Coordinates of C-alpha atoms and ligand atoms in Angstrom, one line a residue:
M115 CA 0.0 0.0 0.1
I116 CA 1.0 3.6 -0.6
Y117 CA 1.1 6.1 2.3
K118 CA 2.6 9.2 0.4
R119 CA 0.0 11.7 1.5
S120 CA -0.1 10.4 5.1
S121 CA 3.7 10.7 5.4
A122 CA 3.5 14.2 4.1
L123 CA 0.7 15.2 6.4
F124 CA 2.6 13.7 9.3
A125 CA 5.6 15.8 8.5
E126 CA 3.5 18.9 8.5
A127 CA 1.8 18.0 11.8
E128 CA 5.2 17.4 13.5
K129 CA 6.1 21.0 13.0
V130 CA 3.1 22.3 15.1
I131 CA 2.1 19.4 17.3
P132 CA 4.4 17.6 19.7
G133 CA 5.2 14.3 17.9
G134 CA 2.6 15.1 15.3
V135 CA -0.2 13.7 17.4
N136 CA -2.6 14.6 20.2
S137 CA -2.3 11.3 22.0
P138 CA 1.1 9.4 22.1
V139 CA 0.1 5.9 21.0
R140 CA -1.1 7.3 17.6
A141 CA 2.5 8.1 16.7
F142 CA 3.5 4.5 15.8
K143 CA 6.5 4.7 18.3
G144 CA 5.9 1.0 19.3
V145 CA 6.0 -0.3 15.8
G146 CA 8.0 2.1 13.7
G147 CA 7.0 3.9 10.6
T148 CA 4.7 6.9 10.2
P149 CA 1.0 7.0 11.3
I150 CA -1.8 6.8 8.8
F151 CA -4.1 9.8 8.5
V152 CA -7.7 9.1 8.2
K153 CA -9.9 10.9 5.8
E154 CA -13.2 9.2 6.6
A155 CA -14.7 6.1 7.9
K156 CA -18.0 4.1 7.5
G157 CA -19.2 0.9 9.2
A158 CA -16.2 -1.4 9.7
Y159 CA -13.8 0.5 7.3
L160 CA -11.4 3.3 7.5
F161 CA -10.4 5.3 4.4
D162 CA -7.1 7.0 4.6
E163 CA -5.7 10.1 2.9
D164 CA -4.1 7.9 0.2
G165 CA -7.4 6.2 -0.7
N166 CA -6.6 2.9 1.0
R167 CA -9.4 0.9 2.6
L168 CA -8.6 -0.6 6.0
I169 CA -10.8 -2.9 8.1
D170 CA -10.7 -1.2 11.5
Y171 CA -10.1 -3.2 14.7
I172 CA -9.5 -0.2 17.0
N173 CA -12.7 1.7 16.4
S174 CA -11.5 4.9 18.0
W175 CA -10.2 2.7 20.9
G176 CA -13.7 1.4 21.6
P177 CA -16.5 3.9 21.1
M178 CA -17.6 2.8 17.6
I179 CA -19.0 -0.5 18.9
L180 CA -21.8 -0.3 16.2
G181 CA -19.5 1.0 13.4
H182 CA -18.3 4.3 12.1
A183 CA -20.8 7.0 11.1
F184 CA -23.6 5.1 12.7
G185 CA -26.7 6.6 11.3
P186 CA -28.7 7.3 14.5
V187 CA -25.8 9.0 16.2
V188 CA -24.9 11.1 13.2
D189 CA -28.5 12.2 12.8
A190 CA -28.8 13.1 16.5
V191 CA -25.6 15.2 16.5
V192 CA -26.6 17.1 13.3
D193 CA -30.0 17.8 14.6
K194 CA -28.7 19.1 18.0
A195 CA -26.0 21.2 16.4
K196 CA -28.5 23.3 14.6
K197 CA -30.0 24.3 18.0
G198 CA -26.9 25.5 19.6
T199 CA -23.7 23.7 20.6
S200 CA -23.3 24.7 24.3
F201 CA -25.1 26.6 27.0
G202 CA -23.5 25.9 30.3
M203 CA -27.1 25.5 31.6
P204 CA -29.1 22.4 32.3
T205 CA -30.9 20.6 29.4
E206 CA -33.4 17.9 29.4
I207 CA -31.3 15.5 27.3
E208 CA -28.8 15.2 30.3
T209 CA -31.6 13.7 32.4
K210 CA -32.7 11.5 29.5
I211 CA -29.2 9.8 29.1
A212 CA -28.7 9.6 32.8
E213 CA -32.1 7.9 33.3
L214 CA -31.2 5.4 30.6
A215 CA -27.6 4.7 31.9
V216 CA -29.0 4.2 35.4
S217 CA -31.6 1.7 34.0
M218 CA -29.0 -0.2 32.0
V219 CA -26.2 -0.5 34.6
P220 CA -26.8 -2.5 37.9
N221 CA -26.2 -1.0 41.3
I222 CA -26.0 2.8 40.4
D223 CA -28.6 5.5 41.4
K224 CA -26.9 8.7 40.1
I225 CA -24.4 9.5 37.4
R226 CA -22.3 12.6 36.7
F227 CA -21.1 13.3 33.1
V228 CA -17.7 14.7 32.3
N229 CA -15.6 15.0 29.1
S230 CA -13.2 12.0 29.2
G231 CA -12.4 8.7 30.8
T232 CA -9.4 10.4 32.5
E233 CA -11.7 13.0 34.1
A234 CA -14.1 10.2 35.2
C235 CA -11.4 8.2 36.9
M236 CA -9.7 11.2 38.4
S237 CA -13.1 12.5 39.9
A238 CA -14.0 9.0 41.1
I239 CA -10.9 8.6 43.3
R240 CA -11.4 12.2 44.6
L241 CA -14.9 11.2 45.6
A242 CA -13.7 7.9 47.1
R243 CA -11.2 9.8 49.2
G244 CA -13.6 12.4 50.3
F245 CA -16.3 9.8 51.1
T246 CA -13.9 7.6 53.2
G247 CA -11.7 10.3 54.6
K248 CA -8.7 8.3 53.6
D249 CA -5.9 9.2 51.2
K250 CA -4.3 6.1 49.6
I251 CA -5.5 4.1 46.6
I252 CA -4.5 0.7 45.2
K253 CA -4.2 0.3 41.4
F254 CA -2.8 -2.6 39.4
A255 CA 0.3 -2.7 37.3
G256 CA -0.7 -2.4 33.6
C257 CA -4.1 -1.0 34.2
Y258 CA -4.7 2.4 32.7
H259 CA -7.1 4.9 34.2
G260 CA -6.2 8.0 32.2
H261 CA -3.3 10.3 32.6
S262 CA -4.1 12.1 35.8
D263 CA -1.2 12.4 38.3
S264 CA -2.3 9.7 40.7
F265 CA -2.4 7.0 38.0
L266 CA 1.0 7.6 36.4
I267 CA 2.9 5.5 39.0
Q268 CA 5.2 2.5 38.8
A269 CA 6.3 0.1 41.5
G270 CA 9.4 1.0 43.5
S271 CA 11.8 -1.7 44.6
G272 CA 9.0 -3.9 45.9
A273 CA 5.3 -4.0 45.4
S274 CA 4.7 -3.1 49.1
T275 CA 7.0 0.0 48.9
F276 CA 5.7 3.4 47.9
G277 CA 5.2 3.9 44.2
T278 CA 7.5 6.1 42.2
P279 CA 6.2 8.3 39.4
N280 CA 6.8 7.1 35.9
S281 CA 6.5 10.6 34.3
P282 CA 8.4 13.7 35.2
G283 CA 6.0 16.3 36.6
V284 CA 4.2 13.8 38.9
T285 CA 5.4 14.7 42.4
Q286 CA 6.6 12.3 45.1
G287 CA 3.8 13.6 47.2
T288 CA 1.2 12.3 44.8
A289 CA 3.1 9.1 44.1
K290 CA 3.3 8.1 47.8
D291 CA -0.6 7.8 47.9
T292 CA -0.7 5.3 45.0
L293 CA 0.0 1.7 45.9
L294 CA 0.7 -0.8 43.1
A295 CA -0.5 -4.4 43.0
N296 CA -0.2 -7.2 40.5
Y297 CA -3.3 -8.0 38.5
N298 CA -4.9 -11.3 39.4
D299 CA -2.8 -11.5 42.6
I300 CA -5.1 -11.4 45.6
D301 CA -2.4 -12.2 48.2
N302 CA -0.5 -9.1 46.9
V303 CA -3.5 -6.9 47.5
K304 CA -4.0 -8.4 51.0
A305 CA -0.4 -7.7 51.9
L306 CA -0.8 -4.0 50.8
I307 CA -3.9 -3.6 52.9
E308 CA -2.2 -5.1 55.9
S309 CA 0.7 -2.8 55.7
N310 CA -1.4 0.3 55.2
K311 CA -4.1 -0.4 57.7
N312 CA -7.1 2.1 57.7
E313 CA -5.3 4.3 55.1
I314 CA -6.8 3.0 51.8
A315 CA -9.7 4.8 50.3
C316 CA -10.3 2.7 47.3
I317 CA -9.1 -0.1 45.0
I318 CA -9.5 0.9 41.4
I319 CA -9.4 -1.8 38.7
E320 CA -10.3 -2.5 35.1
P321 CA -12.6 -5.5 35.8
V322 CA -11.3 -7.0 32.5
A323 CA -8.0 -5.4 31.8
G324 CA -7.8 -3.9 28.3
N325 CA -4.7 -1.8 28.4
M326 CA -2.1 -4.6 28.5
G327 CA -3.8 -6.6 25.9
C328 CA -7.0 -8.2 27.0
I329 CA -6.6 -9.9 30.4
P330 CA -9.6 -11.5 32.1
P331 CA -9.9 -11.5 35.9
R332 CA -9.2 -15.0 37.3
Q333 CA -12.0 -17.0 38.8
N334 CA -13.0 -15.4 42.1
F335 CA -10.5 -12.5 41.8
L336 CA -13.2 -9.8 41.6
E337 CA -15.2 -11.5 44.3
S338 CA -12.2 -11.7 46.6
L339 CA -11.5 -8.0 46.0
R340 CA -15.2 -7.2 46.9
A341 CA -14.8 -9.1 50.1
L342 CA -11.6 -7.5 51.0
C343 CA -13.2 -4.0 50.5
D344 CA -16.2 -4.8 52.6
E345 CA -14.0 -6.1 55.4
H346 CA -11.7 -3.0 55.4
N347 CA -14.1 -0.3 54.6
I348 CA -12.5 0.4 51.2
L349 CA -14.5 1.4 48.1
L350 CA -14.2 -0.8 45.0
V351 CA -14.0 1.3 41.9
F352 CA -14.6 -0.4 38.6
D353 CA -13.0 1.5 35.7
E354 CA -15.5 0.4 33.0
V355 CA -14.3 3.1 30.5
M356 CA -13.5 0.2 28.1
T357 CA -15.9 -2.5 29.4
G358 CA -19.0 -0.4 30.1
F359 CA -21.8 -0.8 27.5
R360 CA -19.4 -3.3 25.7
L361 CA -19.3 -6.6 27.6
A362 CA -23.0 -6.4 28.5
K363 CA -25.7 -3.7 28.9
G364 CA -24.5 -3.4 32.5
G365 CA -20.8 -3.9 31.7
A366 CA -18.5 -6.1 33.8
Q367 CA -20.7 -5.6 36.9
E368 CA -23.4 -7.5 35.1
L369 CA -21.2 -10.0 33.4
Y370 CA -19.5 -11.2 36.6
G371 CA -22.3 -10.4 39.0
I372 CA -20.1 -8.1 41.2
D373 CA -21.3 -4.8 42.6
A374 CA -18.7 -2.0 42.5
D375 CA -19.1 1.1 44.7
I376 CA -18.2 3.6 42.0
V377 CA -18.1 2.8 38.3
C378 CA -16.3 5.0 35.6
F379 CA -17.4 5.2 32.0
G380 CA -16.0 6.6 28.8
K381 CA -15.6 5.5 25.2
V382 CA -19.0 3.8 24.2
I383 CA -21.0 6.1 26.4
G384 CA -20.3 9.1 24.2
G385 CA -20.9 7.4 20.9
G386 CA -17.6 8.8 19.6
L387 CA -17.9 12.3 21.1
P388 CA -15.8 13.3 24.1
V389 CA -17.8 11.9 27.1
G390 CA -16.9 10.3 30.4
A391 CA -19.1 9.6 33.4
F392 CA -18.9 8.2 37.0
A393 CA -21.7 6.7 38.9
A394 CA -22.5 5.2 42.3
R395 CA -25.4 4.7 44.7
N396 CA -27.0 7.8 46.3
E397 CA -25.1 7.8 49.5
I398 CA -21.8 8.1 47.7
M399 CA -23.0 10.4 44.8
D400 CA -24.6 12.8 47.2
Y401 CA -21.1 13.5 48.6
L402 CA -20.5 15.5 45.3
A403 CA -21.0 19.3 44.9
P404 CA -23.4 21.0 44.9
V405 CA -25.1 18.6 47.3
G406 CA -22.0 17.5 49.2
P407 CA -18.5 18.7 49.9
V408 CA -16.4 17.0 47.1
Y409 CA -15.9 19.5 44.3
Q410 CA -16.1 18.5 40.6
A411 CA -17.2 20.7 37.7
G412 CA -16.9 21.2 33.9
T413 CA -17.8 24.0 31.5
L414 CA -18.6 21.6 28.7
S415 CA -19.8 18.7 30.9
G416 CA -23.1 17.4 29.6
N417 CA -22.6 19.2 26.3
P418 CA -25.7 18.8 24.1
L419 CA -23.9 17.3 21.1
A420 CA -22.1 14.8 23.3
M421 CA -25.2 13.9 25.1
A422 CA -27.2 13.4 21.9
A423 CA -24.5 11.1 20.5
G424 CA -24.3 9.2 23.8
L425 CA -28.1 8.9 24.1
A426 CA -28.5 7.7 20.5
M427 CA -25.8 5.1 21.1
L428 CA -27.1 3.8 24.4
N429 CA -30.6 3.6 23.0
A430 CA -29.4 1.5 20.1
L431 CA -27.6 -0.9 22.5
D432 CA -30.6 -1.0 24.9
N433 CA -33.1 -1.8 22.1
D434 CA -31.0 -4.6 20.6
A435 CA -31.4 -7.7 22.8
E436 CA -28.9 -9.7 20.8
V437 CA -26.1 -7.2 20.2
F438 CA -23.8 -8.3 22.9
D439 CA -24.2 -12.0 21.9
R440 CA -23.6 -11.2 18.4
L441 CA -20.4 -9.2 19.2
A442 CA -19.1 -12.1 21.3
Q443 CA -19.9 -14.6 18.6
K444 CA -18.0 -12.6 16.0
T445 CA -15.1 -12.3 18.3
A446 CA -15.1 -16.1 19.0
Y447 CA -15.1 -16.7 15.3
L448 CA -12.2 -14.4 14.8
H449 CA -10.4 -16.0 17.7
K450 CA -10.8 -19.5 16.2
G451 CA -9.6 -18.4 12.7
I452 CA -6.6 -16.4 13.9
S453 CA -5.5 -19.2 16.3
K454 CA -5.7 -21.8 13.5
A455 CA -3.7 -19.6 11.1
L456 CA -1.0 -18.9 13.6
Q457 CA -0.9 -22.6 14.7
E458 CA -0.6 -23.8 11.0
N459 CA 2.4 -21.5 10.6
A460 CA 4.0 -22.5 13.8
V461 CA 3.9 -18.9 15.3
K462 CA 3.9 -19.1 19.1
N463 CA 0.9 -17.3 20.5
T464 CA -1.6 -16.9 23.3
I465 CA -5.0 -15.3 22.5
N466 CA -7.1 -13.8 25.2
R467 CA -10.7 -12.9 24.7
V468 CA -13.7 -11.6 26.7
G469 CA -16.9 -10.6 24.9
S470 CA -15.8 -8.3 22.1
M471 CA -12.4 -7.6 23.4
I472 CA -9.5 -9.8 22.1
S473 CA -5.7 -9.7 22.0
V474 CA -3.0 -11.7 20.3
H475 CA 0.2 -12.1 22.3
F476 CA 3.3 -13.6 20.6
D477 CA 4.3 -15.9 23.5
E478 CA 3.0 -19.4 24.2
N479 CA 2.7 -18.9 27.9
P480 CA -0.5 -17.8 29.7
V481 CA -0.9 -14.0 29.9
F482 CA -2.6 -13.0 33.2
D483 CA -0.8 -9.8 34.4
F484 CA 1.5 -7.0 33.2
H485 CA 4.6 -9.2 33.7
T486 CA 3.4 -12.0 31.5
A487 CA 2.0 -9.6 28.9
A488 CA 5.4 -7.9 28.6
K489 CA 7.0 -11.2 27.7
G490 CA 5.4 -11.2 24.3
N491 CA 7.8 -11.0 21.4
N492 CA 7.8 -7.4 20.3
D493 CA 9.7 -7.9 17.1
T494 CA 7.1 -10.5 16.0
F495 CA 4.4 -8.0 16.9
K496 CA 6.0 -5.3 14.8
S497 CA 6.1 -7.5 11.7
F498 CA 2.7 -8.7 12.3
F499 CA 1.3 -5.1 12.7
H500 CA 2.9 -3.9 9.4
G501 CA 2.0 -7.1 7.6
M502 CA -1.6 -6.8 8.6
L503 CA -1.6 -3.2 7.6
N504 CA -0.2 -4.1 4.2
E505 CA -3.1 -6.6 3.8
G506 CA -5.6 -3.8 4.6
V507 CA -6.3 -4.6 8.3
Y508 CA -5.7 -2.0 10.9
I509 CA -5.0 -3.2 14.5
A510 CA -3.5 -1.0 17.3
P511 CA 0.1 0.1 16.8
S512 CA 1.1 -1.4 20.1
A513 CA 1.5 -4.9 21.5
F514 CA -0.3 -3.9 24.7
E515 CA -3.7 -3.1 23.2
T516 CA -6.9 -4.9 22.8
W517 CA -8.7 -5.3 19.5
F518 CA -12.2 -3.9 19.7
I519 CA -14.8 -5.7 17.6
T520 CA -17.6 -3.8 16.1
D521 CA -21.0 -5.1 15.1
A522 CA -20.4 -3.5 11.7
L523 CA -18.0 -6.3 10.8
S524 CA -19.5 -9.0 8.5
Y525 CA -18.4 -12.6 8.5
E526 CA -16.7 -11.7 5.2
D527 CA -14.7 -9.1 6.9
L528 CA -13.7 -11.6 9.5
D529 CA -12.7 -14.1 6.9
F530 CA -10.8 -11.4 5.0
T531 CA -9.0 -10.7 8.4
I532 CA -8.3 -14.5 9.0
N533 CA -6.8 -14.8 5.5
A534 CA -4.6 -11.8 6.2
V535 CA -3.3 -13.4 9.4
N536 CA -2.5 -16.5 7.4
E537 CA -0.6 -14.7 4.7
V538 CA 1.3 -12.6 7.3
A539 CA 2.0 -15.6 9.6
K540 CA 3.8 -17.3 6.7
R541 CA 6.4 -14.7 6.8
L542 CA 6.8 -14.3 10.5
Ligands
PLP157 C1 -9.3 4.8 27.6 C2 -9.3 4.6 29.1 C3 -9.3 5.6 30.0 C4 -9.0 7.0 29.6 O1 -10.1 7.6 28.9 P1 -9.8 8.9 28.1 O2 -11.1 9.3 27.4 O3 -8.7 8.5 27.1 O4 -9.3 9.9 28.9 C5 -9.4 5.3 31.3 N1 -9.6 4.0 31.7 C6 -9.6 3.0 30.8 C7 -9.9 1.5 31.3 C8 -9.4 3.2 29.5 O5 -9.5 2.2 28.5

């Protein structure tokens, strides 16, 4: 394929935007080469500035679960835009989407809308700290909760020592309140709680991890976290920015039958516009301003275009009883096909899948936490990525990302993808 125009546009962008991109993973640093500039997209396909067609397995990192330029979302946004794009005053549509979200998701009474997943997670832990009167949080290595300071933390010398920042600009003062645990390791969490008695406000987790590839929670892991939280008066925060309205109507809470205390949303809930949200039962949500003392605000929060897109998206998902099964079936079909193609070409691999999230790891051992995810062969991934691109299939330009399956994919598209894997695997 030819990427002449994309390369030229990237060179222009680099002059005025740091690294030529507004979010780092878009820059292809993990795989080499220059990023592709999108011109437009429809359904399961991206069309780039050079006129190439690509089957899209990123789907804006999740939101386009029903495909690009999904009719009802586009119509809702266009219609709203003609009536004014922002007021900074209450609008009826905010209540409509809040009512719908509360009806779809178990265990929440109220929801507050923000502008990104980052904001949702940042606000959720402030609320957890305010509500419990405690300062520390536990997060898991390899889980991503946006780029606010508290979450950009790596382990120090041992998992039970204080975290150290992994970005300049994050202070030691902030880092000391974030404790790092290993995903799927309940003993590790217990030890952290023991050594920080009565200091932990919340445990935040991706109930299915999606930012180190797709990593399912082990049997009973989430149940055990729930029990530990109850025992120690700690809030359990589910970051469902990726899994919310994707794994089931009610997200991972519904899929695994676990009640979280605070739930964070993003991605699908905005239908492709900048939206995040966090939600909980009344007792916790009423701790937020203007009812309670914990401050949180936003000029563009609940923006009418964003709410219109989100409402159209949630309505479409709510009204389609089969959509989550259909997505899971397509993903299972892809899993089987890719697995067979790699096996036949003797490419070592592990494939993880939950619902419509799937990831291919180039290592034969089980992948269940950040450490095991990092063992995958990155050179193989790079060749795989560029090979797939050349075949007309776009997957995330990083070995640590999940593929997001969209309902716009047909079984022909899936077969096309499996054939592409087979072609690429011959040369790995
Ligand atoms: C994408 C993501 C975020 C951050 O959301 P943004 O909208 O990019 O700020 C937070 N948590 C999880 C689990 C995510 O996948």
